[in-house]
PDB file of C-alpha atoms and ligand atoms in Angstrom:
ATOM      1  CA  UNK A   1     125.091  89.468 111.399  1.00  0.00           C
ATOM      2  CA  UNK A   2     122.110  87.769 110.888  1.00  0.00           C
ATOM      3  CA  UNK A   3     120.401  86.807 107.902  1.00  0.00           C
ATOM      4  CA  UNK A   4     116.926  86.238 107.932  1.00  0.00           C
ATOM      5  CA  UNK A   5     114.325  85.545 104.871  1.00  0.00           C
ATOM      6  CA  UNK A   6     111.103  87.118 104.258  1.00  0.00           C
ATOM      7  CA  UNK A   7     108.539  84.577 102.595  1.00  0.00           C
ATOM      8  CA  UNK A   8     105.383  84.971 100.985  1.00  0.00           C
ATOM      9  CA  UNK A   9     102.758  82.225 100.505  1.00  0.00           C
ATOM     10  CA  UNK A  10     100.734  83.071  96.956  1.00  0.00           C
ATOM     11  CA  UNK A  11      98.038  80.172  95.894  1.00  0.00           C
ATOM     12  CA  UNK A  12      97.967  80.394  91.987  1.00  0.00           C
ATOM     13  CA  UNK A  13      94.290  79.818  91.241  1.00  0.00           C
ATOM     14  CA  UNK A  14      92.201  79.347  88.146  1.00  0.00           C
ATOM     15  CA  UNK A  15      88.638  80.857  88.225  1.00  0.00           C
ATOM     16  CA  UNK A  16      87.033  77.583  88.814  1.00  0.00           C
ATOM     17  CA  UNK A  17      88.951  77.361  92.016  1.00  0.00           C
ATOM     18  CA  UNK A  18      87.756  80.086  93.487  1.00  0.00           C
ATOM     19  CA  UNK A  19      84.799  80.519  96.195  1.00  0.00           C
ATOM     20  CA  UNK A  20      81.573  82.196  95.490  1.00  0.00           C
ATOM     21  CA  UNK A  21      82.730  85.240  97.709  1.00  0.00           C
ATOM     22  CA  UNK A  22      85.942  85.562  95.854  1.00  0.00           C
ATOM     23  CA  UNK A  23      84.367  84.937  92.379  1.00  0.00           C
ATOM     24  CA  UNK A  24      82.077  88.003  92.949  1.00  0.00           C
ATOM     25  CA  UNK A  25      84.769  90.336  94.101  1.00  0.00           C
ATOM     26  CA  UNK A  26      87.110  89.278  90.834  1.00  0.00           C
ATOM     27  CA  UNK A  27      83.877  90.037  88.915  1.00  0.00           C
ATOM     28  CA  UNK A  28      83.409  93.529  90.432  1.00  0.00           C
ATOM     29  CA  UNK A  29      87.122  94.138  89.504  1.00  0.00           C
ATOM     30  CA  UNK A  30      86.382  93.404  85.957  1.00  0.00           C
ATOM     31  CA  UNK A  31      83.265  95.627  85.749  1.00  0.00           C
ATOM     32  CA  UNK A  32      85.050  98.166  87.288  1.00  0.00           C
ATOM     33  CA  UNK A  33      87.845  98.265  84.420  1.00  0.00           C
ATOM     34  CA  UNK A  34      84.798  99.676  82.461  1.00  0.00           C
ATOM     35  CA  UNK A  35      84.711 102.993  84.443  1.00  0.00           C
ATOM     36  CA  UNK A  36      88.568 103.352  84.280  1.00  0.00           C
ATOM     37  CA  UNK A  37      89.508 107.012  82.717  1.00  0.00           C
ATOM     38  CA  UNK A  38      92.841 106.302  81.268  1.00  0.00           C
ATOM     39  CA  UNK A  39      93.442 108.072  78.003  1.00  0.00           C
ATOM     40  CA  UNK A  40      97.234 108.491  78.781  1.00  0.00           C
ATOM     41  CA  UNK A  41      98.348 104.929  79.646  1.00  0.00           C
ATOM     42  CA  UNK A  42      95.425 103.190  77.865  1.00  0.00           C
ATOM     43  CA  UNK A  43      95.777 100.588  80.864  1.00  0.00           C
ATOM     44  CA  UNK A  44      92.320 100.126  82.575  1.00  0.00           C
ATOM     45  CA  UNK A  45      92.348  98.752  85.935  1.00  0.00           C
ATOM     46  CA  UNK A  46      89.500  97.574  88.222  1.00  0.00           C
ATOM     47  CA  UNK A  47      89.432  96.920  91.681  1.00  0.00           C
ATOM     48  CA  UNK A  48      86.629  95.194  93.703  1.00  0.00           C
ATOM     49  CA  UNK A  49      86.420  95.306  97.314  1.00  0.00           C
ATOM     50  CA  UNK A  50      84.233  93.148  99.670  1.00  0.00           C
ATOM     51  CA  UNK A  51      83.192  94.657 102.906  1.00  0.00           C
ATOM     52  CA  UNK A  52      82.185  92.897 105.938  1.00  0.00           C
ATOM     53  CA  UNK A  53      78.616  94.549 105.743  1.00  0.00           C
ATOM     54  CA  UNK A  54      78.485  92.164 102.252  1.00  0.00           C
ATOM     55  CA  UNK A  55      78.691  95.517 100.225  1.00  0.00           C
ATOM     56  CA  UNK A  56      80.993  95.226  97.219  1.00  0.00           C
ATOM     57  CA  UNK A  57      82.539  98.559  96.221  1.00  0.00           C
ATOM     58  CA  UNK A  58      84.421  99.016  92.784  1.00  0.00           C
ATOM     59  CA  UNK A  59      87.083 101.317  91.922  1.00  0.00           C
ATOM     60  CA  UNK A  60      88.959 102.266  88.810  1.00  0.00           C
ATOM     61  CA  UNK A  61      92.268 104.373  88.064  1.00  0.00           C
ATOM     62  CA  UNK A  62      91.245 107.912  87.078  1.00  0.00           C
ATOM     63  CA  UNK A  63      93.955 109.700  85.093  1.00  0.00           C
ATOM     64  CA  UNK A  64      94.648 113.471  84.795  1.00  0.00           C
ATOM     65  CA  UNK A  65      96.730 115.531  82.084  1.00  0.00           C
ATOM     66  CA  UNK A  66      98.640 116.347  85.006  1.00  0.00           C
ATOM     67  CA  UNK A  67      99.785 113.151  85.610  1.00  0.00           C
ATOM     68  CA  UNK A  68     100.628 112.798  89.067  1.00  0.00           C
ATOM     69  CA  UNK A  69      97.203 114.150  89.763  1.00  0.00           C
ATOM     70  CA  UNK A  70      95.357 110.789  88.776  1.00  0.00           C
ATOM     71  CA  UNK A  71      94.915 107.941  91.275  1.00  0.00           C
ATOM     72  CA  UNK A  72      94.845 104.106  90.836  1.00  0.00           C
ATOM     73  CA  UNK A  73      91.864 101.738  91.167  1.00  0.00           C
ATOM     74  CA  UNK A  74      92.902 100.344  94.286  1.00  0.00           C
ATOM     75  CA  UNK A  75      92.851 103.472  96.268  1.00  0.00           C
ATOM     76  CA  UNK A  76      89.671 105.025  94.391  1.00  0.00           C
ATOM     77  CA  UNK A  77      87.961 101.802  95.747  1.00  0.00           C
ATOM     78  CA  UNK A  78      89.511 101.615  99.298  1.00  0.00           C
ATOM     79  CA  UNK A  79      88.680 105.690  99.764  1.00  0.00           C
ATOM     80  CA  UNK A  80      85.545 104.929  98.457  1.00  0.00           C
ATOM     81  CA  UNK A  81      84.881 102.338 101.151  1.00  0.00           C
ATOM     82  CA  UNK A  82      86.495 104.300 103.675  1.00  0.00           C
ATOM     83  CA  UNK A  83      84.328 107.449 103.210  1.00  0.00           C
ATOM     84  CA  UNK A  84      81.278 105.733 102.509  1.00  0.00           C
ATOM     85  CA  UNK A  85      81.058 102.607 104.896  1.00  0.00           C
ATOM     86  CA  UNK A  86      83.252 103.916 107.524  1.00  0.00           C
ATOM     87  CA  UNK A  87      81.982 101.405 109.980  1.00  0.00           C
ATOM     88  CA  UNK A  88      82.983  98.165 107.523  1.00  0.00           C
ATOM     89  CA  UNK A  89      86.084  96.091 107.567  1.00  0.00           C
ATOM     90  CA  UNK A  90      87.695  95.736 104.115  1.00  0.00           C
ATOM     91  CA  UNK A  91      87.823  91.729 103.889  1.00  0.00           C
ATOM     92  CA  UNK A  92      89.052  91.214 100.161  1.00  0.00           C
ATOM     93  CA  UNK A  93      90.270  93.359  97.326  1.00  0.00           C
ATOM     94  CA  UNK A  94      90.448  92.222  93.517  1.00  0.00           C
ATOM     95  CA  UNK A  95      92.442  93.664  90.953  1.00  0.00           C
ATOM     96  CA  UNK A  96      92.626  93.313  87.235  1.00  0.00           C
ATOM     97  CA  UNK A  97      93.699  95.475  84.213  1.00  0.00           C
ATOM     98  CA  UNK A  98      92.746  95.575  80.920  1.00  0.00           C
ATOM     99  CA  UNK A  99      94.706  96.473  77.900  1.00  0.00           C
ATOM    100  CA  UNK A 100      93.404  97.390  74.121  1.00  0.00           C
ATOM    101  CA  UNK A 101      90.000  95.741  75.364  1.00  0.00           C
ATOM    102  CA  UNK A 102      91.682  92.265  76.924  1.00  0.00           C
ATOM    103  CA  UNK A 103      92.395  91.337  80.384  1.00  0.00           C
ATOM    104  CA  UNK A 104      96.211  91.202  80.324  1.00  0.00           C
ATOM    105  CA  UNK A 105      98.306  87.904  80.450  1.00  0.00           C
ATOM    106  CA  UNK A 106     100.200  88.910  83.739  1.00  0.00           C
ATOM    107  CA  UNK A 107      98.661  89.601  87.185  1.00  0.00           C
ATOM    108  CA  UNK A 108      97.986  93.295  87.889  1.00  0.00           C
ATOM    109  CA  UNK A 109     100.427  94.092  90.866  1.00  0.00           C
ATOM    110  CA  UNK A 110      99.476  97.267  92.812  1.00  0.00           C
ATOM    111  CA  UNK A 111     101.797  99.909  93.134  1.00  0.00           C
ATOM    112  CA  UNK A 112     103.810 100.796  96.388  1.00  0.00           C
ATOM    113  CA  UNK A 113     101.245 103.590  97.122  1.00  0.00           C
ATOM    114  CA  UNK A 114      98.315 101.360  96.813  1.00  0.00           C
ATOM    115  CA  UNK A 115     100.305  98.683  99.083  1.00  0.00           C
ATOM    116  CA  UNK A 116     100.389 101.118 101.696  1.00  0.00           C
ATOM    117  CA  UNK A 117      96.700 102.090 101.570  1.00  0.00           C
ATOM    118  CA  UNK A 118      96.036  98.313 101.598  1.00  0.00           C
ATOM    119  CA  UNK A 119      98.019  97.927 104.642  1.00  0.00           C
ATOM    120  CA  UNK A 120      96.024 101.021 106.463  1.00  0.00           C
ATOM    121  CA  UNK A 121      92.447  99.375 105.525  1.00  0.00           C
ATOM    122  CA  UNK A 122      93.963  95.924 106.905  1.00  0.00           C
ATOM    123  CA  UNK A 123      94.991  98.014 110.273  1.00  0.00           C
ATOM    124  CA  UNK A 124      91.912  99.572 110.307  1.00  0.00           C
ATOM    125  CA  UNK A 125      89.876  96.357 110.019  1.00  0.00           C
ATOM    126  CA  UNK A 126      92.195  94.711 112.552  1.00  0.00           C
ATOM    127  CA  UNK A 127      92.176  91.318 110.494  1.00  0.00           C
ATOM    128  CA  UNK A 128      94.199  90.352 107.170  1.00  0.00           C
ATOM    129  CA  UNK A 129      92.616  91.261 104.240  1.00  0.00           C
ATOM    130  CA  UNK A 130      92.668  88.627 101.349  1.00  0.00           C
ATOM    131  CA  UNK A 131      94.445  90.204  98.081  1.00  0.00           C
ATOM    132  CA  UNK A 132      93.543  88.657  94.656  1.00  0.00           C
ATOM    133  CA  UNK A 133      95.702  89.780  91.856  1.00  0.00           C
ATOM    134  CA  UNK A 134      94.181  88.847  88.622  1.00  0.00           C
ATOM    135  CA  UNK A 135      95.091  88.311  84.955  1.00  0.00           C
ATOM    136  CA  UNK A 136      93.084  86.928  82.150  1.00  0.00           C
ATOM    137  CA  UNK A 137      93.434  83.224  83.476  1.00  0.00           C
ATOM    138  CA  UNK A 138      95.156  83.076  86.684  1.00  0.00           C
ATOM    139  CA  UNK A 139      94.309  84.669  90.021  1.00  0.00           C
ATOM    140  CA  UNK A 140      97.193  85.000  92.730  1.00  0.00           C
ATOM    141  CA  UNK A 141      95.821  85.130  96.333  1.00  0.00           C
ATOM    142  CA  UNK A 142      97.442  86.508  99.040  1.00  0.00           C
ATOM    143  CA  UNK A 143      96.339  85.842 102.725  1.00  0.00           C
ATOM    144  CA  UNK A 144      97.106  89.123 103.804  1.00  0.00           C
ATOM    145  CA  UNK A 145      98.524  92.662 102.709  1.00  0.00           C
ATOM    146  CA  UNK A 146     101.742  91.704 105.108  1.00  0.00           C
ATOM    147  CA  UNK A 147     103.073  89.280 102.102  1.00  0.00           C
ATOM    148  CA  UNK A 148     102.765  92.268  99.364  1.00  0.00           C
ATOM    149  CA  UNK A 149     104.497  94.978 102.121  1.00  0.00           C
ATOM    150  CA  UNK A 150     106.808  93.244 104.080  1.00  0.00           C
ATOM    151  CA  UNK A 151     108.300  95.428 106.952  1.00  0.00           C
ATOM    152  CA  UNK A 152     105.436  97.764 106.173  1.00  0.00           C
ATOM    153  CA  UNK A 153     104.996 100.963 107.996  1.00  0.00           C
ATOM    154  CA  UNK A 154     102.227 101.214 110.054  1.00  0.00           C
ATOM    155  CA  UNK A 155     100.306 102.753 113.431  1.00  0.00           C
ATOM    156  CA  UNK A 156     102.382 100.447 115.436  1.00  0.00           C
ATOM    157  CA  UNK A 157     105.600 102.367 113.960  1.00  0.00           C
ATOM    158  CA  UNK A 158     104.345 105.783 114.954  1.00  0.00           C
ATOM    159  CA  UNK A 159     104.385 104.638 118.511  1.00  0.00           C
ATOM    160  CA  UNK A 160     107.405 102.634 118.666  1.00  0.00           C
TER     161      UNK A 160
HETATM  162  N1  THU B 201      97.204 101.565  88.059  1.00  0.00           N
HETATM  163  C1  THU B 201      96.571 101.223  88.797  1.00  0.00           C
HETATM  164  O1  THU B 201      95.247 101.887  88.806  1.00  0.00           O
HETATM  165  N2  THU B 201      96.732 100.076  89.835  1.00  0.00           N
HETATM  166  C2  THU B 201      97.748  99.323  89.564  1.00  0.00           C
HETATM  167  O2  THU B 201      97.813  98.672  90.428  1.00  0.00           O
HETATM  168  C3  THU B 201      98.536  99.724  88.766  1.00  0.00           C
HETATM  169  C4  THU B 201      98.592 100.838  88.117  1.00  0.00           C
HETATM  170  C5  THU B 201      97.022 102.492  87.044  1.00  0.00           C
HETATM  171  C6  THU B 201      97.646 103.957  87.382  1.00  0.00           C
HETATM  172  C7  THU B 201      97.692 104.567  85.860  1.00  0.00           C
HETATM  173  O3  THU B 201      96.354 105.052  85.788  1.00  0.00           O
HETATM  174  C8  THU B 201      98.009 103.167  85.072  1.00  0.00           C
HETATM  175  O4  THU B 201      97.492 102.373  85.714  1.00  0.00           O
HETATM  176  C9  THU B 201      99.396 103.302  84.450  1.00  0.00           C
HETATM  177  O5  THU B 201     100.158 103.153  85.378  1.00  0.00           O
END
């Protein structure tokens, strides 16, 4: 038997430590929460996606009375980016949630389905996507989607 560890590097920062590019994608995620439709969970999530053509795309969670028909902020933003800028590479994604009008104390951690979609965007881009998970005061920065979805299933597994 062999035991191996999975290690993830997380950079924990405050707003002032971000680059201008990181600040703009976090700001887009904050603004995106305003477009959230969450009458069931009252949990308003926003995602900002920076593309290599300079565009910043916003997405928010869109719920439905038939609960599984709704979708998360990250997928709304990434699918919008894919549909409207199919040639562009995703460079960064920032995610934040607000509840009862305040950004949450805990960083917003993406669900498994969104991590899988981020992995596909990263595969499409051919280079690592930086992921910024935000709370009211802190930002957890991951260099790549791989850290959030170790041993993830991608195109290479289809051809293995
Ligand atoms: N949600 C997101 O939009 N992104 C996440 O990262 C976590 C969860 C949404 C789905 C649902 O509308 C609400 O938050 C509560 O789960």
